PDB file of C-alpha atoms in Angstrom:
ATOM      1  CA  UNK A 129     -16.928 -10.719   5.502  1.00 54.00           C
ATOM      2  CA  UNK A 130     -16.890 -13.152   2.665  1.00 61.00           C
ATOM      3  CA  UNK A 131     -17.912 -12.567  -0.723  1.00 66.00           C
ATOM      4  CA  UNK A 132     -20.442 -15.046  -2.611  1.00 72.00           C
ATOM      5  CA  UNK A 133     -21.625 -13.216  -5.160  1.00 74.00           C
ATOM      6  CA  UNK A 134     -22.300 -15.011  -7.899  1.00 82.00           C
ATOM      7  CA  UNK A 135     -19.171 -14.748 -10.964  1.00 86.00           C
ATOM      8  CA  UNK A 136     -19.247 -11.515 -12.965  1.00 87.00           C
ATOM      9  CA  UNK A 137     -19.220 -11.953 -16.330  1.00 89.00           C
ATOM     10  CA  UNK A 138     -16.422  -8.746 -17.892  1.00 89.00           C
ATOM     11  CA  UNK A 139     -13.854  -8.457 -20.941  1.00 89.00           C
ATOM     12  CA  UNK A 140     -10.374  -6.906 -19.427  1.00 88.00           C
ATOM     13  CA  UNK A 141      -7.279  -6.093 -21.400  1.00 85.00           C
ATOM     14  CA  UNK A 142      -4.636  -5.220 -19.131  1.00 83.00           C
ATOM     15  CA  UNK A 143      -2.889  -2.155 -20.821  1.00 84.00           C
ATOM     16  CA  UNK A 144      -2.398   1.862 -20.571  1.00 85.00           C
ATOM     17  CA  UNK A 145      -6.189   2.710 -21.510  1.00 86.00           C
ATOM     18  CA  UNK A 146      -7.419   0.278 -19.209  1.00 87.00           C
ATOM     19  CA  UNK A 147      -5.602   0.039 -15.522  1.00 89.00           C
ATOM     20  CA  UNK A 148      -4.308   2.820 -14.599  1.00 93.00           C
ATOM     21  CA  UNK A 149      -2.605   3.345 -10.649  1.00 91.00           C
ATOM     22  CA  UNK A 150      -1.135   6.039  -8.875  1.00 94.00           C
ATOM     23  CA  UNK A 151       0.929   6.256  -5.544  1.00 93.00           C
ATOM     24  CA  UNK A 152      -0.277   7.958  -1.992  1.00 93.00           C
ATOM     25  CA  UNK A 153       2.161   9.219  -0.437  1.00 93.00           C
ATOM     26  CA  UNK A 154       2.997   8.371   3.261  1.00 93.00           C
ATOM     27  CA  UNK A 155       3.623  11.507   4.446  1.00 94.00           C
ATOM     28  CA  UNK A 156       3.819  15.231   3.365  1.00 95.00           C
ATOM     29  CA  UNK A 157       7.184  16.692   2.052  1.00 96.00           C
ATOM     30  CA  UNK A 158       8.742  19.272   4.274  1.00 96.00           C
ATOM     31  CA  UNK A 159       9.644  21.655   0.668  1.00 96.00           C
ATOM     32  CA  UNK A 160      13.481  21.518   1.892  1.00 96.00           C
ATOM     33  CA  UNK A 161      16.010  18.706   2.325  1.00 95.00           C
ATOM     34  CA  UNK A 162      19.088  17.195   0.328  1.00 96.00           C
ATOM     35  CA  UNK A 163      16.457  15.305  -2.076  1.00 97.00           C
ATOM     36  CA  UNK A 164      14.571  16.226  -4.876  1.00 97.00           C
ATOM     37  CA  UNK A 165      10.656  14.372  -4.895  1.00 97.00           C
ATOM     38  CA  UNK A 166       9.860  13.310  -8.558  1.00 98.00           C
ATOM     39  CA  UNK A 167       6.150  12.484  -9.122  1.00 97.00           C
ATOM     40  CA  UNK A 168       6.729  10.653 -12.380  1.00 97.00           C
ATOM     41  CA  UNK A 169       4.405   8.636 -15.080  1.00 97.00           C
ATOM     42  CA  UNK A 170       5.453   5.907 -16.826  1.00 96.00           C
ATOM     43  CA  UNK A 171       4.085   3.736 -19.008  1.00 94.00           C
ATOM     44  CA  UNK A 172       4.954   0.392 -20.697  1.00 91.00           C
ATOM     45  CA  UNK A 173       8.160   0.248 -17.859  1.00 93.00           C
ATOM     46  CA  UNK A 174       8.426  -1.447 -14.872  1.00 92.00           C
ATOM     47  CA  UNK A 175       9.801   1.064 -11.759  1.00 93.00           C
ATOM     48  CA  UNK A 176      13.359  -1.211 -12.837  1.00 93.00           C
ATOM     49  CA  UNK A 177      13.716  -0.071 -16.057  1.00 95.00           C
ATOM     50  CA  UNK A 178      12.309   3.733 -15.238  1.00 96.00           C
ATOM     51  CA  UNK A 179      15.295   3.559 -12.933  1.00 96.00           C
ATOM     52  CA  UNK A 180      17.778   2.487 -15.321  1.00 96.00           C
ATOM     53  CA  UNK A 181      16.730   4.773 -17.895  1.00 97.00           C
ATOM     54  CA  UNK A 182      16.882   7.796 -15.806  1.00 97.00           C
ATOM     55  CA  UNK A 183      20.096   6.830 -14.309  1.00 96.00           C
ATOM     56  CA  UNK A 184      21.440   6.077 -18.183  1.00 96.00           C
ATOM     57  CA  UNK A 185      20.527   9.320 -19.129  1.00 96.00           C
ATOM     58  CA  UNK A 186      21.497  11.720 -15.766  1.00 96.00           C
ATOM     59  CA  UNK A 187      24.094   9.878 -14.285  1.00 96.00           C
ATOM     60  CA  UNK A 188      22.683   9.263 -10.670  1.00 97.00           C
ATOM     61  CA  UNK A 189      23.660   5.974  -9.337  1.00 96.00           C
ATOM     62  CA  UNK A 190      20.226   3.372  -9.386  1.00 94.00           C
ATOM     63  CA  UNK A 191      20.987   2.903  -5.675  1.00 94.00           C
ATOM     64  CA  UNK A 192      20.581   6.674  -5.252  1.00 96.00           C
ATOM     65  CA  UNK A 193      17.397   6.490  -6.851  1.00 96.00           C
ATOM     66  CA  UNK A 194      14.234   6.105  -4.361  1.00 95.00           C
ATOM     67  CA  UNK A 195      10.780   4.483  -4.803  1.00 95.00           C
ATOM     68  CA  UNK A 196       8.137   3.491  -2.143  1.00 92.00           C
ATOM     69  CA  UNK A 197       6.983   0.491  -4.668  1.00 89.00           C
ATOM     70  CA  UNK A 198       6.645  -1.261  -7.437  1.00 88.00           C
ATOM     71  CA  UNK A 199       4.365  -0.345  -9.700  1.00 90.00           C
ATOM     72  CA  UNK A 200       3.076  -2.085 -13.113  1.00 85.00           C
ATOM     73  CA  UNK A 201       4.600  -2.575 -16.389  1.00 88.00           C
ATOM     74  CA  UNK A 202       1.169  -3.311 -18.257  1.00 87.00           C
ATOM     75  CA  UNK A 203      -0.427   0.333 -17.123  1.00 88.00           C
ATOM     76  CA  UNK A 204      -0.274   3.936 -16.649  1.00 93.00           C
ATOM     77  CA  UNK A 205       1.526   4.319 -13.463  1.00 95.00           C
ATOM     78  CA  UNK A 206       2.492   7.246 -11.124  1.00 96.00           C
ATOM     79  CA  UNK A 207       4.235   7.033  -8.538  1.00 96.00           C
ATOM     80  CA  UNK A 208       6.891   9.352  -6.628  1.00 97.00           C
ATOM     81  CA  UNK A 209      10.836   9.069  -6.615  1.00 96.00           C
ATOM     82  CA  UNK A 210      13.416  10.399  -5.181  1.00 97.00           C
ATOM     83  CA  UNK A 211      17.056  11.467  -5.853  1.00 97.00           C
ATOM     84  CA  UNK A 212      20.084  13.629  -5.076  1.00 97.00           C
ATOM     85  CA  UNK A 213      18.794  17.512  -4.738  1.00 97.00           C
ATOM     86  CA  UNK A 214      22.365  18.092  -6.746  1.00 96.00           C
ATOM     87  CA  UNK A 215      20.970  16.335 -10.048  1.00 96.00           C
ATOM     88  CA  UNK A 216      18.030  18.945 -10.262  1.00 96.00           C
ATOM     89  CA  UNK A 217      19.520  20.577 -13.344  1.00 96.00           C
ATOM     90  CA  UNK A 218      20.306  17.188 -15.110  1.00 96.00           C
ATOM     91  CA  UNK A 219      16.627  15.612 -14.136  1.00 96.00           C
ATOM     92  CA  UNK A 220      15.533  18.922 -15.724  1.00 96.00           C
ATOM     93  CA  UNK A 221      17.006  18.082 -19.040  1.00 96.00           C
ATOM     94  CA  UNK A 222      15.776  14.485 -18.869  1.00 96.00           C
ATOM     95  CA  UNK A 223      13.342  13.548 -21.561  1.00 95.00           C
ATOM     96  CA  UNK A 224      11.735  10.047 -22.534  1.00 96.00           C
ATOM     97  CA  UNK A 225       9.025   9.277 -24.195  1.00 95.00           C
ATOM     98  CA  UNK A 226       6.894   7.086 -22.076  1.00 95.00           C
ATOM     99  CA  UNK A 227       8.195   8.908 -18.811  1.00 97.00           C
ATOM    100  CA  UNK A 228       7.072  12.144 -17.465  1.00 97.00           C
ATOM    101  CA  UNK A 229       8.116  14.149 -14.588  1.00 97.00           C
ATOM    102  CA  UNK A 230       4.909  15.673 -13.568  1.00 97.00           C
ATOM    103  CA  UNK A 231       5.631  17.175 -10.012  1.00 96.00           C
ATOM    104  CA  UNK A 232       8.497  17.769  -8.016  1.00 97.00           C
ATOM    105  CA  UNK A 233       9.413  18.455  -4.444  1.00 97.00           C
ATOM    106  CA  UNK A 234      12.310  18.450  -1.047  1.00 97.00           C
ATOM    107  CA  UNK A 235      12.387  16.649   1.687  1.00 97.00           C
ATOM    108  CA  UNK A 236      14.500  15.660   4.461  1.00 96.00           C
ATOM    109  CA  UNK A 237      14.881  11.578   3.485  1.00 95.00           C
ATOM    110  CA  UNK A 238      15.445   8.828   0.593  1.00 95.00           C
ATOM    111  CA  UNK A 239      12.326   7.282  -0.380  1.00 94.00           C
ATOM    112  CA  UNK A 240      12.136   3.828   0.891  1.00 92.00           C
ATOM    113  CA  UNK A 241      10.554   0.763   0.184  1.00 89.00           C
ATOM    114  CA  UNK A 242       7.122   1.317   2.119  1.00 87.00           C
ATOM    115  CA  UNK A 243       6.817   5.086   2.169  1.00 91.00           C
ATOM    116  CA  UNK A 244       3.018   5.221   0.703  1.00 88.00           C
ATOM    117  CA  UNK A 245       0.276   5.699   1.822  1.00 89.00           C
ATOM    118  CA  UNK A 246      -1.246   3.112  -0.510  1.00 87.00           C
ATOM    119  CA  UNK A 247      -2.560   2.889  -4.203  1.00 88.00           C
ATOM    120  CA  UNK A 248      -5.588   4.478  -6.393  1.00 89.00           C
ATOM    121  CA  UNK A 249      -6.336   2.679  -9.070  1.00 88.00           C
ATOM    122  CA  UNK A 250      -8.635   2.833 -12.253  1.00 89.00           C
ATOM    123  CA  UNK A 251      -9.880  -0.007 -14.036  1.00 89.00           C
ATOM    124  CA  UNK A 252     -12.371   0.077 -17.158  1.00 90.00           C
ATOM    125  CA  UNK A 253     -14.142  -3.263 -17.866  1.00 91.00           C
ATOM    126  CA  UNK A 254     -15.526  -4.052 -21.237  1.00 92.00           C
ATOM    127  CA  UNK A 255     -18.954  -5.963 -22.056  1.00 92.00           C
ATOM    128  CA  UNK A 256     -20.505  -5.500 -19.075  1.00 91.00           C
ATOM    129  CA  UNK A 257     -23.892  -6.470 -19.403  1.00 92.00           C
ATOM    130  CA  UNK A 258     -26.343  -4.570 -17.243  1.00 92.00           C
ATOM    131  CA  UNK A 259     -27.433  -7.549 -15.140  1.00 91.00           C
ATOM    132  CA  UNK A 260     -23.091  -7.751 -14.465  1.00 90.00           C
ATOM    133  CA  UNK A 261     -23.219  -4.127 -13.687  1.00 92.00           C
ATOM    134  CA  UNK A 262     -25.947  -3.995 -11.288  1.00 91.00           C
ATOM    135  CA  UNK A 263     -23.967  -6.711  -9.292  1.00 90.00           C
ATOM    136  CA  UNK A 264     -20.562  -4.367  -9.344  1.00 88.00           C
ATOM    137  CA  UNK A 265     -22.526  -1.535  -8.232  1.00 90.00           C
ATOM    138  CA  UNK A 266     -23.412  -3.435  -5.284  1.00 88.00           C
ATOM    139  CA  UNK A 267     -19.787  -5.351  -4.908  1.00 85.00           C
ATOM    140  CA  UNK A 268     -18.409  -1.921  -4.935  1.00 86.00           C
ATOM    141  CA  UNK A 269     -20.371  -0.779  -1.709  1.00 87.00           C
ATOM    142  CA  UNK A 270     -19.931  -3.796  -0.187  1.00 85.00           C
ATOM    143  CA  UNK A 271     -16.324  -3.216  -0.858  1.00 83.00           C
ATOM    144  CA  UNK A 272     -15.965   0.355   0.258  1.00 83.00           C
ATOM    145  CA  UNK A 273     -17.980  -0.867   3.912  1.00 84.00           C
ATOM    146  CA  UNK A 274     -16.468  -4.131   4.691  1.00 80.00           C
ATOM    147  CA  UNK A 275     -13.105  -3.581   2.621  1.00 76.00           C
ATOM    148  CA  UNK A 276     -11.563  -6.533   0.947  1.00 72.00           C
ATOM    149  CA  UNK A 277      -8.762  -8.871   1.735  1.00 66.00           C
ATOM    150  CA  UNK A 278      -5.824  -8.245   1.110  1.00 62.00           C
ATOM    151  CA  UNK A 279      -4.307 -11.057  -1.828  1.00 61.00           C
ATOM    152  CA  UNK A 280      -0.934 -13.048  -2.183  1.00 58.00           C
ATOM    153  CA  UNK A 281      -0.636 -14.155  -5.203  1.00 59.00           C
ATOM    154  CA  UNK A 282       2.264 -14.742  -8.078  1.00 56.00           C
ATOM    155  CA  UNK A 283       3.487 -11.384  -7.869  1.00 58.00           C
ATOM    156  CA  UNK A 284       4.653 -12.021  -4.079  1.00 60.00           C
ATOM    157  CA  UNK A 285       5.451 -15.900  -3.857  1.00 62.00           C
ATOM    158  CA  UNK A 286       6.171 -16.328  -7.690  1.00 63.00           C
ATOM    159  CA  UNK A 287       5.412 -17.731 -10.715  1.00 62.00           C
ATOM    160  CA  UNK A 288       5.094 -21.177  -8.952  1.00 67.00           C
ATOM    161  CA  UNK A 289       4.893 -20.269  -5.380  1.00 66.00           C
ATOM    162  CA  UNK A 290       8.326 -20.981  -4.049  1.00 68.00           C
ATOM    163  CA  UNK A 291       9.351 -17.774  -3.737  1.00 65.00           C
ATOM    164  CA  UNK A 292       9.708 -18.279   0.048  1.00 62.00           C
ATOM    165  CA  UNK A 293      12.157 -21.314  -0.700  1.00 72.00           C
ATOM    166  CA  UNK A 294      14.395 -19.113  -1.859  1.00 68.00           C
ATOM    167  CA  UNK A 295      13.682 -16.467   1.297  1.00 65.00           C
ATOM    168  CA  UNK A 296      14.739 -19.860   3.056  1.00 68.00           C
ATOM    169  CA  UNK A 297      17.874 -20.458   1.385  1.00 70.00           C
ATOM    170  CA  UNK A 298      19.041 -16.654   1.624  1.00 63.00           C
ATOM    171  CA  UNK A 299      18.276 -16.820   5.849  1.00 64.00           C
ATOM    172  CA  UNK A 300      20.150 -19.909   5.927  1.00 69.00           C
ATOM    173  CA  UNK A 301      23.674 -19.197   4.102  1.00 66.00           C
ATOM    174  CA  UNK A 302      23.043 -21.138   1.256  1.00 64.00           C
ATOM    175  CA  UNK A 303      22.007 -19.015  -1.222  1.00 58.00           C
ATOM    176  CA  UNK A 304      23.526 -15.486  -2.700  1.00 56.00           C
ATOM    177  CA  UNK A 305      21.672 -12.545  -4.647  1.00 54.00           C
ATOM    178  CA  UNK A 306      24.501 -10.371  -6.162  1.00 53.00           C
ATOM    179  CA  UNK A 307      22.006  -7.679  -6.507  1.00 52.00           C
ATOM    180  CA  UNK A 308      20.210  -7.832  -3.288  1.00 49.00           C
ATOM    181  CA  UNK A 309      17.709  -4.878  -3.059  1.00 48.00           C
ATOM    182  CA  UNK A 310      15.013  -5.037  -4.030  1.00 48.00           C
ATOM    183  CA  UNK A 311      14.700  -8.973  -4.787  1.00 50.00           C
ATOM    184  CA  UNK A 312      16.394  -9.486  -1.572  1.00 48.00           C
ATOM    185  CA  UNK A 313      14.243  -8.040   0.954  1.00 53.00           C
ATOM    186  CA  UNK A 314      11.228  -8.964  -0.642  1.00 50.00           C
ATOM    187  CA  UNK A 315      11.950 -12.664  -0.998  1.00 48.00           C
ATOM    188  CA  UNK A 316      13.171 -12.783   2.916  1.00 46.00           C
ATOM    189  CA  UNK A 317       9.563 -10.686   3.621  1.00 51.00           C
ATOM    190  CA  UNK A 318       7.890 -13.687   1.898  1.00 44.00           C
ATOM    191  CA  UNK A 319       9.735 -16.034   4.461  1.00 44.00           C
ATOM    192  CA  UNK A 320       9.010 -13.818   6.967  1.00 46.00           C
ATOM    193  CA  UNK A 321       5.340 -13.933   6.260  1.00 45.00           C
ATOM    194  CA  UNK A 322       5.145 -17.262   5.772  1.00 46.00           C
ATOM    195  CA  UNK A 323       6.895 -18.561   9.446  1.00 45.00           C
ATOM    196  CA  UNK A 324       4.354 -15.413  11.335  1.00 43.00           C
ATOM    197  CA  UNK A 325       1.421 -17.766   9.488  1.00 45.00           C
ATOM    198  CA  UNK A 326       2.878 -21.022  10.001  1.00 44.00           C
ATOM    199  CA  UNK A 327       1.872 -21.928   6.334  1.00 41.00           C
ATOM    200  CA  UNK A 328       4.505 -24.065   5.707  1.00 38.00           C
TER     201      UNK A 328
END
């Protein structure tokens, strides 16, 4: 289905009080493994720098540190992470101000790249007149029955949309990424994504 509503007319700031996204899960925990499941919330941070800083302050290794996604810098964000069961007692003593532990869990596996289920997100638009309203009432059910498709943009190709060059150059030996996860994969997804489509 395509969508030709007319445009709907909305104030967004993109920010904590506004957007607001939290992680499904992929699959259930089994409440015993080698890894400890953090459902965290972070705000202001990308899932990068929430890394970092709980690696700074606990001493687990970043590559020993799990996630499922990415998740925004400009929100409130939950999502789940995982680490080493042993570090229990240090991620215990962790504190940060715009990260909170909320949740925790074992299982059998590392988060990887892919583990959710998908995202739930909150958004709160700002003068919204009620002839704007009326038509996102009816977008929404529209939405919820046909479902909407699913969007490329900057945040997967780049800033200028040669993202998948780079994918190219990676494939082909000519390029290097001394830190290759999670910038790696993703840019040699986008190539991948790209040849299945023949877009290029």
């Amino acid at each position: 289905m395509i969508y030709t509503h007319t445009p709907i007319n909305f104030h967004f700031n993109k920010n904590s009080d506004n957007f607001f996204v939290e992680e499904l899960p992929l699959y259930n925990f089994a409440h015993t493994g080698e890894w400890l499941m953090l459902k965290v919330r972070k705000k202001g941070l990308t899932t990068q720098e929430m890394i970092r800083k709980i690696s700074s302050a606990t001493g687990i290794k970043q590559r020993d540190i799990g996630y499922a996604g990415l998740k925004d810098k400009e929100g409130l964000t939950i999502q789940w992470i995982s680490v080493p069961r042993k570090y229990r007692d240090a991620i215990h003593k962790f504190s940060d101000k715009n990260i909170k532990i909320l949740e925790e869990d074992l299982h059998r596996n590392k988060l990887k790249i892919g583990h959710l289920k998908g995202n739930k997100f909150f958004v709160r638009l700002k003068k919204v007149m009620p002839s704007d309203a009326k038509k996102i009432f009816s977008l929404l059910k529209d939405m919820k029955k046909y479902g909407i498709p699913n969007f490329f943009g900057y945040q997967r190709f780049g800033k200028f949309g040669n993202n998948y060059e780079e994918g190219k150059a990676i494939i082909e030996g000519e390029k290097f990424i001394k830190n290759k996860m999670p910038r790696y994969s993703l840019l040699i997804n986008i190539r991948a994504f790209m040849l299945e489509r023949m877009v290029f």
